Short mmCIF file of C-alpha atoms and ligand atoms in Angstrom, two decimals:
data_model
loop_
_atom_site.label_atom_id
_atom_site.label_comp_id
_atom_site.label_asym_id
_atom_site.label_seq_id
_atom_site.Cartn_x
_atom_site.Cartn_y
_atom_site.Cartn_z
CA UNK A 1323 -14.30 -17.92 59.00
CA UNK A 1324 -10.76 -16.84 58.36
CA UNK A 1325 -9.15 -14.87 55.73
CA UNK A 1326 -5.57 -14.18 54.80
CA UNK A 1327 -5.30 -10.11 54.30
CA UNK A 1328 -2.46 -8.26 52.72
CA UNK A 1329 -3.05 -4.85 54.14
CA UNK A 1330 -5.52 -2.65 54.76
CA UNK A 1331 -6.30 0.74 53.44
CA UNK A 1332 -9.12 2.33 55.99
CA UNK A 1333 -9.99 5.60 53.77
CA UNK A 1334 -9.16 4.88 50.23
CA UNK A 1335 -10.46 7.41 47.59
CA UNK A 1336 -9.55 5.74 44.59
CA UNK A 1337 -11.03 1.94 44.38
CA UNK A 1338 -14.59 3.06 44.02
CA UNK A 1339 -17.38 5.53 44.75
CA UNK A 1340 -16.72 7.97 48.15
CA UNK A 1341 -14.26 7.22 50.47
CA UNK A 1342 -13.88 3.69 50.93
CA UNK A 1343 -12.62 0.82 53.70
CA UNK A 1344 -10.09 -0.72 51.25
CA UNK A 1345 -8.88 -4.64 52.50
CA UNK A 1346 -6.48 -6.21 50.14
CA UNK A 1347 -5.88 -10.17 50.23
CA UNK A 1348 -3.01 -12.21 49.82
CA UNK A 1349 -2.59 -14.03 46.69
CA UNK A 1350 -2.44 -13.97 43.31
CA UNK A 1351 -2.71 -16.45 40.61
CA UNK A 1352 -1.38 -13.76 37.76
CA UNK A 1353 2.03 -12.34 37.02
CA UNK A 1354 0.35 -8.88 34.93
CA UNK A 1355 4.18 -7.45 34.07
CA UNK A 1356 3.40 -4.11 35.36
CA UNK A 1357 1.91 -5.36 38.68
CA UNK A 1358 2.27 -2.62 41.81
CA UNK A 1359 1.74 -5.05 43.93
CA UNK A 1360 3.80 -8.34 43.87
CA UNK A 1361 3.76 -8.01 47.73
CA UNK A 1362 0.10 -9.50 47.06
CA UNK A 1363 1.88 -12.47 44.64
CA UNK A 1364 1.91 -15.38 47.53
CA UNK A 1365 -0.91 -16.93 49.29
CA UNK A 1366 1.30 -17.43 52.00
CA UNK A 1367 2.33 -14.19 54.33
CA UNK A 1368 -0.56 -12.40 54.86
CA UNK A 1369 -2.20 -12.05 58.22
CA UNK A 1370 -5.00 -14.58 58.75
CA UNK A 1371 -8.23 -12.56 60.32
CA UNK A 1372 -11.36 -13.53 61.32
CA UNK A 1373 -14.62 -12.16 59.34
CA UNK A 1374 -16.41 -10.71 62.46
CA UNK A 1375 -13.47 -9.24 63.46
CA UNK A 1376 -12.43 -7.56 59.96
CA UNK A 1377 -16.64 -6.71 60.08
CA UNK A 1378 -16.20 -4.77 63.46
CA UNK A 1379 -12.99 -2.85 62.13
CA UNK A 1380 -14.74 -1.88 59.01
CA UNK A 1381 -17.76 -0.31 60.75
CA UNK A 1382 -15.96 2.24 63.00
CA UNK A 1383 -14.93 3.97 59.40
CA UNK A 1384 -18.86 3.97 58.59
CA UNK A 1385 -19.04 8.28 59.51
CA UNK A 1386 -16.67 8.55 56.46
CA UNK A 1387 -18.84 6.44 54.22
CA UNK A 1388 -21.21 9.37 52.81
CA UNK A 1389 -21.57 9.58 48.99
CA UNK A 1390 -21.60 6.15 47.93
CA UNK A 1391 -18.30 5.20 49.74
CA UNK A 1392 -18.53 1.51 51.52
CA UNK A 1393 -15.73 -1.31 51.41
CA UNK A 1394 -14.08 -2.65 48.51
CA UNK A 1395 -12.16 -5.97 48.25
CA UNK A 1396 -9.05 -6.09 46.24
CA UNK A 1397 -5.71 -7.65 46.18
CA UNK A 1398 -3.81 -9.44 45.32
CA UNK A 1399 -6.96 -11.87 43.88
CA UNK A 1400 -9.91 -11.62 45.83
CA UNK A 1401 -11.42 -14.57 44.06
CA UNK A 1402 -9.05 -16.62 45.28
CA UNK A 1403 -10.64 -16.47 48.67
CA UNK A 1404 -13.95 -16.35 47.45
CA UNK A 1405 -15.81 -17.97 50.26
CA UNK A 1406 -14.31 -14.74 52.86
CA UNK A 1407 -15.13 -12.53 50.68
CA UNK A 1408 -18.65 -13.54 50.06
CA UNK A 1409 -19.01 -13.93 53.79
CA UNK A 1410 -17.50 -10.85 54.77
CA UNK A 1411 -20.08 -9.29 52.05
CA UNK A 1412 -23.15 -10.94 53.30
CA UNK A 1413 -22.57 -9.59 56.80
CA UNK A 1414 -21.98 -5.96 55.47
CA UNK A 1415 -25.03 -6.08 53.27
CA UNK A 1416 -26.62 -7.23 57.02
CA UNK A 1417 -25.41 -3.69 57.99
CA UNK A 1418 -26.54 -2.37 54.68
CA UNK A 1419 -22.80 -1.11 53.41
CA UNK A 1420 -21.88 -0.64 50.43
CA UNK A 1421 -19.65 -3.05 48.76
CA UNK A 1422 -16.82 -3.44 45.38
CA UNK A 1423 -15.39 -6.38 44.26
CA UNK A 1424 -11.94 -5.43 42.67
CA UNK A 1425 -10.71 -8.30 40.65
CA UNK A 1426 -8.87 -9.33 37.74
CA UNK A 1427 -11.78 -11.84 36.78
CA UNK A 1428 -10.24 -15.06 37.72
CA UNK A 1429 -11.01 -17.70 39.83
CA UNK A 1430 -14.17 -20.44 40.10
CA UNK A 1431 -17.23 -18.85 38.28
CA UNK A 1432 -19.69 -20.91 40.80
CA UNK A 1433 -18.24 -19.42 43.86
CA UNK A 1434 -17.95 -16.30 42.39
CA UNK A 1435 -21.65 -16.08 41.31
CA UNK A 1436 -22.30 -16.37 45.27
CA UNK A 1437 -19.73 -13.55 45.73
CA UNK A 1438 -21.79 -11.31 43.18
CA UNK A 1439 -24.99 -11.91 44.94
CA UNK A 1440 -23.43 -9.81 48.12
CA UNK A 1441 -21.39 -7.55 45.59
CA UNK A 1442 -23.12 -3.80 44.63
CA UNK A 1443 -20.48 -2.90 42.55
CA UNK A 1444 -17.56 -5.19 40.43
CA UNK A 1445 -14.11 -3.00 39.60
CA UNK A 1446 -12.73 -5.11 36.77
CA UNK A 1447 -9.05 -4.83 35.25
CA UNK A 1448 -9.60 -5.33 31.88
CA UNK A 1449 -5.55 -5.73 31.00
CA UNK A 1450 -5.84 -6.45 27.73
CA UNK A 1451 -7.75 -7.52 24.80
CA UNK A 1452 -6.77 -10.77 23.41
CA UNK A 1453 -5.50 -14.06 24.63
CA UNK A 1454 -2.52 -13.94 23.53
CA UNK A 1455 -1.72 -10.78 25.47
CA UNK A 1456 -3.33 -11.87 28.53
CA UNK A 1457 -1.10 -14.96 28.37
CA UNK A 1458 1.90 -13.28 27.33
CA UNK A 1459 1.85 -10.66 29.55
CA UNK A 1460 -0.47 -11.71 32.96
CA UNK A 1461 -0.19 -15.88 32.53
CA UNK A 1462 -4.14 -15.40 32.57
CA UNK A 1463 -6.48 -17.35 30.33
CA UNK A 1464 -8.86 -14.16 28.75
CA UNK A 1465 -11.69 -16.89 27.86
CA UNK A 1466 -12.19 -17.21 32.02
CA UNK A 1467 -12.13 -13.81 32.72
CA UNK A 1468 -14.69 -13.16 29.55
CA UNK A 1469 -17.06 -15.68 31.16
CA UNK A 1470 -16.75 -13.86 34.73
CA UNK A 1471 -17.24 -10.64 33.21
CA UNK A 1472 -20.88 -12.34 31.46
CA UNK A 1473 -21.51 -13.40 34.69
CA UNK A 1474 -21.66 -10.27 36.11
CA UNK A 1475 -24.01 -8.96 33.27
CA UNK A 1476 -25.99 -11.77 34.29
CA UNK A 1477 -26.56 -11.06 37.76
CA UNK A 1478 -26.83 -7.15 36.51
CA UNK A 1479 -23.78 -6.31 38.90
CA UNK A 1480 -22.48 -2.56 37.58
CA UNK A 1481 -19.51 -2.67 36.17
CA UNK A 1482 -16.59 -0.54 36.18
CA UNK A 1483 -13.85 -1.21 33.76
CA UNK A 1484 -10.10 0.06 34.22
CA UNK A 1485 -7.46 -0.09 32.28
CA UNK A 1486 -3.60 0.51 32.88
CA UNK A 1487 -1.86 2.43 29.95
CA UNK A 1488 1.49 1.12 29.43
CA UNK A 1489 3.61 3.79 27.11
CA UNK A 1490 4.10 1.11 23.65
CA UNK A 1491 2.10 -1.81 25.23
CA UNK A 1492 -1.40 -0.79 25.87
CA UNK A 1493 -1.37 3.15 24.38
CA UNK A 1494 -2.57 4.67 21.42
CA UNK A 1495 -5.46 6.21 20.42
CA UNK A 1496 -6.92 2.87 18.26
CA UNK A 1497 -6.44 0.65 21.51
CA UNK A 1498 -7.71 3.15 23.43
CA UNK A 1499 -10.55 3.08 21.54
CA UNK A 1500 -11.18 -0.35 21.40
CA UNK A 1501 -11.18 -0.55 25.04
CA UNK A 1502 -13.38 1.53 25.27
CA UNK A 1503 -15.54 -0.55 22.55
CA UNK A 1504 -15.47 -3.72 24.21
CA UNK A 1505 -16.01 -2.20 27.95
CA UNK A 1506 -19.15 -0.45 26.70
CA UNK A 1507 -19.93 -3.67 25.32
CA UNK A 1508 -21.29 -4.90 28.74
CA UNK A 1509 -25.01 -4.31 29.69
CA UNK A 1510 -23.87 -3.88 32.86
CA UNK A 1511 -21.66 -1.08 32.38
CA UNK A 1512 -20.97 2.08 34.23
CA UNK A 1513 -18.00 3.59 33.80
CA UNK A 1514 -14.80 3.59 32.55
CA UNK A 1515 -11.26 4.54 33.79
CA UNK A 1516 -7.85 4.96 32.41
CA UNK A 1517 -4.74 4.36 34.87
CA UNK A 1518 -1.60 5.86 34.00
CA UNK A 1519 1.37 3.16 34.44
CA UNK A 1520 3.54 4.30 37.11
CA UNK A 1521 6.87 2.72 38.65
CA UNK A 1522 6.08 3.61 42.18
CA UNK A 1523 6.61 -0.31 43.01
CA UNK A 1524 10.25 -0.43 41.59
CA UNK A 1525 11.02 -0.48 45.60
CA UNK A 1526 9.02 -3.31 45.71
CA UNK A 1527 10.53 -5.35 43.47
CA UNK A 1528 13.59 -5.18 44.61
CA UNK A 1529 13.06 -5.51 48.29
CA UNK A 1530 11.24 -9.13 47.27
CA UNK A 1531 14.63 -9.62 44.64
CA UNK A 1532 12.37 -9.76 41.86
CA UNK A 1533 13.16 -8.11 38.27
CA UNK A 1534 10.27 -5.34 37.69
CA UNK A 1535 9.91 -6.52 33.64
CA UNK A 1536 9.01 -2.77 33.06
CA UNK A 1537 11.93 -1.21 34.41
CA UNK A 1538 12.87 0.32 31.09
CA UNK A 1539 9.52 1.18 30.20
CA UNK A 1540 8.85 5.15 30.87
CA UNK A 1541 5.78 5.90 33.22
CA UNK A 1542 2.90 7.49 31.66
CA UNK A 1543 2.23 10.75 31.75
CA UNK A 1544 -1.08 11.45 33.46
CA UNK A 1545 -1.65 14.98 31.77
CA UNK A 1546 -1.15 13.19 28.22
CA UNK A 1547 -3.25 10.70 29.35
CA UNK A 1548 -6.29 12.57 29.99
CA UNK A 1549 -5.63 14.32 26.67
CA UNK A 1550 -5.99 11.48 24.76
CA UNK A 1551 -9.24 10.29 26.60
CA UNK A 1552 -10.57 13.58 26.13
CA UNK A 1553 -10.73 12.81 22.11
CA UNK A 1554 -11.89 9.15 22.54
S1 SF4 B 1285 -4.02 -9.38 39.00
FE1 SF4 B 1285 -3.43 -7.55 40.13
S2 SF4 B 1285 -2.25 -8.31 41.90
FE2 SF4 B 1285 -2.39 -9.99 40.42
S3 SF4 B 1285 -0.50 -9.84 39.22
FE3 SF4 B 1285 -2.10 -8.73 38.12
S4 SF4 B 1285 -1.91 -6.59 38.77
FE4 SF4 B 1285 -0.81 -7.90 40.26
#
């Protein structure tokens, strides 16, 4: 089986427990306005790899995998390539890694229930907290990504939540809070973490020609940031 992969990132730190074997895939059904990566946007582009093969590469970086650490799948949209994903999964689990789903929530909820069953761990961007915003501001539908995120209490898959702070979109101590509220809100869940918007992908944007919508938008400040979790 074949998969299209952005990039990968062979000792990540930051999608997950321990140092991780990060593979991002191409494709993305959502537009989230402060997206880092619209590299990831098209399911065309990426380089098309073969499961054993992406398997084998993984499992040379298993000496680094102590504490938890493992693979993680991200993107772009994992979900979009479900079937890969759950493949490449099952044959890790064969090899008894560790393995993190990182995903926005989208995508078919019956091929994503086979994903979970090879998935120790889901990373889920919770980007905001009604429908409107999600379809303002990420063209998602919030209902779908509720029902994935039941699905994974379901098949009692931890859960991390994250969150991107966006200075006057998705700050403030009351939002903050009720992030907080409705991540905790899970059975499932296991943690929670705050990302400080940053505009490290401005580049980005404007190699691809694209407008970055949040190019007037100031980054956050990661010291304030931790203040104001500190007090929620
Ligand atoms: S889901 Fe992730 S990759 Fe897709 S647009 Fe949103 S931030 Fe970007």
């Amino acid at each position: 089986m074949t998969g299209n992969i952005h990039s990968i990132q062979s000792l990540g730190a930051v999608d997950g427990p321990g140092v991780r074997y990060v593979v991002f895939m191409q494709g993305c059904p959502l537009r989230c306005i402060y997206c880092h990566n619209p590299d990831t946007w098209l399911t065309e582009g990426g380089t098309p790899t073969d499961v054993d093969e992406l398997v084998r590469k993984a499992l040379r970086f298993r000496p680094y995998w102590k504490n938890g650490g493992g693979v993680t799948v991200t993107g772009g949209e994992p979900l979009l390539q479900a079937e890969f994903v759950e493949e490449f999964f099952a044959r890790l689990h064969e090899h008894g890694v560790h393995t993190a789903l990182d995903t926005s929530g989208v995508g078919n909820l019956s091929k994503a229930e086979k994903v979970l069953a090879h998935t120790d761990l889901v990373l889920c961007d919770l980007k905001f907290l009604t429908k409107a915003n999600y379809l303002k501001n990420c063209r998602a539908d919030f209902d779908q990504i509720e029902r994935f995120l039941q699905l994974t209490a379901m098949k009692n898959v931890p859960l991390w939540i994250r969150h991107v702070v966006v200075p006057g979109l998705t700050d403030g101590m009351d939002h903050l809070r009720r992030v907080k509220a409705k991540a905790e809100s899970y059975p499932n869940f296991e943690k929670l973490e705050f990302l400080p918007f940053h505009k490290l992908c401005m580049e980005k944007y404007e190699r691809l020609g694209l407008e970055f919508p949040l190019k007037d938008t100031p980054a956050m400040n990661p010291d304030a940031l931790k203040t104001m979790v500190a007090q929620l």
